[in-house]
Coordinates of C-alpha atoms in Angstrom, one line a residue:
M69 CA 179.2 -97.3 146.0
R70 CA 179.5 -94.8 149.0
E71 CA 176.9 -93.4 151.1
T72 CA 177.6 -90.1 150.1
E73 CA 177.6 -90.7 146.4
I74 CA 174.1 -92.5 146.9
I75 CA 172.8 -89.5 148.6
G76 CA 173.9 -87.3 145.9
Q77 CA 172.1 -89.3 143.4
F78 CA 168.9 -88.9 145.5
F79 CA 169.7 -85.1 145.7
A80 CA 170.2 -84.9 141.7
R81 CA 166.8 -86.8 141.3
D82 CA 168.7 -89.5 139.7
E83 CA 166.6 -92.8 139.3
A84 CA 169.9 -94.7 139.8
A85 CA 169.6 -94.0 143.3
L86 CA 166.9 -96.6 143.8
T87 CA 169.2 -99.4 142.2
S88 CA 172.0 -98.3 144.4
V89 CA 170.1 -98.3 147.8
Q90 CA 168.7 -101.8 146.5
S91 CA 172.2 -103.2 145.8
E92 CA 173.6 -101.7 148.8
Y93 CA 171.2 -102.1 151.4
G94 CA 168.6 -104.4 150.1
A95 CA 169.7 -107.4 152.2
Y96 CA 170.0 -105.5 155.4
C97 CA 166.6 -103.8 155.1
S98 CA 165.0 -107.2 153.9
T99 CA 166.3 -108.8 157.1
I100 CA 164.8 -106.3 159.3
A101 CA 161.3 -106.5 157.3
R102 CA 161.6 -110.5 157.3
N103 CA 162.0 -110.3 161.3
I104 CA 159.1 -108.4 161.8
L105 CA 156.6 -109.6 158.8
R106 CA 157.8 -113.3 158.0
D107 CA 155.6 -113.2 154.8
K108 CA 157.5 -112.9 151.4
E109 CA 154.9 -110.9 149.8
D110 CA 154.6 -108.3 152.8
V111 CA 158.4 -108.0 153.0
E112 CA 158.6 -107.2 149.3
E113 CA 155.8 -104.6 149.8
C114 CA 157.8 -103.4 152.9
L115 CA 161.0 -102.8 150.9
N116 CA 159.0 -100.9 148.1
D117 CA 157.7 -98.8 150.4
T118 CA 160.9 -98.0 151.9
W119 CA 162.6 -97.2 148.5
L120 CA 159.6 -94.9 147.7
K121 CA 159.9 -93.1 151.1
A122 CA 163.5 -92.6 150.8
W123 CA 162.9 -91.1 147.2
N124 CA 160.2 -88.8 148.5
T125 CA 162.3 -87.7 151.7
I126 CA 165.6 -87.4 150.5
P127 CA 165.9 -84.3 149.6
P128 CA 165.1 -82.2 152.0
K129 CA 166.4 -84.7 154.6
R130 CA 170.0 -85.6 154.3
P131 CA 170.6 -88.5 156.5
Q132 CA 173.8 -88.8 158.5
S133 CA 173.8 -92.4 158.0
L134 CA 171.8 -93.8 155.2
L135 CA 172.0 -97.4 156.6
A136 CA 170.6 -96.3 159.9
Y137 CA 167.9 -94.1 158.1
L138 CA 166.8 -97.1 155.7
G139 CA 166.8 -99.4 158.7
R140 CA 164.5 -97.2 160.6
V141 CA 162.1 -96.6 157.6
T142 CA 162.0 -100.3 157.0
R143 CA 161.3 -101.1 160.7
N144 CA 158.8 -98.6 161.0
G145 CA 156.8 -99.4 157.8
A146 CA 156.9 -103.2 159.0
L147 CA 155.6 -102.4 162.4
N148 CA 152.9 -100.4 160.7
M149 CA 151.9 -103.2 158.3
V150 CA 151.5 -105.5 161.4
R151 CA 149.5 -103.0 163.2
D152 CA 147.1 -102.6 160.2
Q153 CA 147.0 -106.4 159.5
N154 CA 145.9 -106.9 163.5
R155 CA 143.6 -104.0 163.0
Q156 CA 141.6 -105.4 160.1
K157 CA 141.5 -108.9 161.9
R158 CA 139.9 -106.9 165.2
A159 CA 137.3 -105.2 162.9
G160 CA 136.4 -108.6 161.3
D161 CA 135.6 -110.0 164.9
Q162 CA 133.6 -106.8 165.9
Y163 CA 131.4 -107.2 162.7
T164 CA 130.7 -110.8 163.7
T165 CA 130.0 -109.6 167.3
S166 CA 127.7 -106.9 165.9
L167 CA 125.8 -109.4 163.7
D168 CA 125.4 -111.7 166.8
E169 CA 123.8 -108.7 168.9
I170 CA 121.4 -108.0 166.1
G171 CA 120.4 -111.7 166.1
E172 CA 119.8 -111.2 169.7
L173 CA 117.7 -108.1 169.6
R174 CA 115.5 -109.7 167.0
G175 CA 114.7 -112.5 169.4
P176 CA 113.6 -116.2 168.7
G177 CA 111.7 -116.9 165.7
A178 CA 111.8 -113.1 164.4
G179 CA 113.0 -114.2 161.1
R180 CA 109.7 -116.5 160.4
A181 CA 107.0 -113.8 160.7
G182 CA 104.7 -114.1 157.8
R183 CA 105.6 -117.5 156.7
D184 CA 103.1 -119.7 158.5

C-alpha cells in the first residue's frame, strides 16, 4: 500500500490504517526500537506507543514521509523509555542513600533505647 493511501486512511479515521502501518513499517520501526531498547517487551510497548501516537497526530499532521515520521516517533519513544528506566534506577539509589543518611543521624545504638 502506498504512503498516501495510508495517510488517507488516517485522515478518514479508518482503523485499517493501524494494520497498514504495522504491515508496511512494522519491521523498520521494530529495528529502530530494538537497537535502542534490546528488550523484546520494551520494543513491543514502544511500537504500540508509536502506532498510538501516529493515530493521535495524523490528522492534523500530514507527514511528507510516513517512513521518516514513524521512524522519528519510534526513536524518540525508545529514547524516552531508556531515560525513564535510568531515572527509576537513580531514584532507587537515592532512596537507599537517604536511608543510610537517616541511620547515620540516629547514631549507634539509637534503635536500642528502652530495650535494656
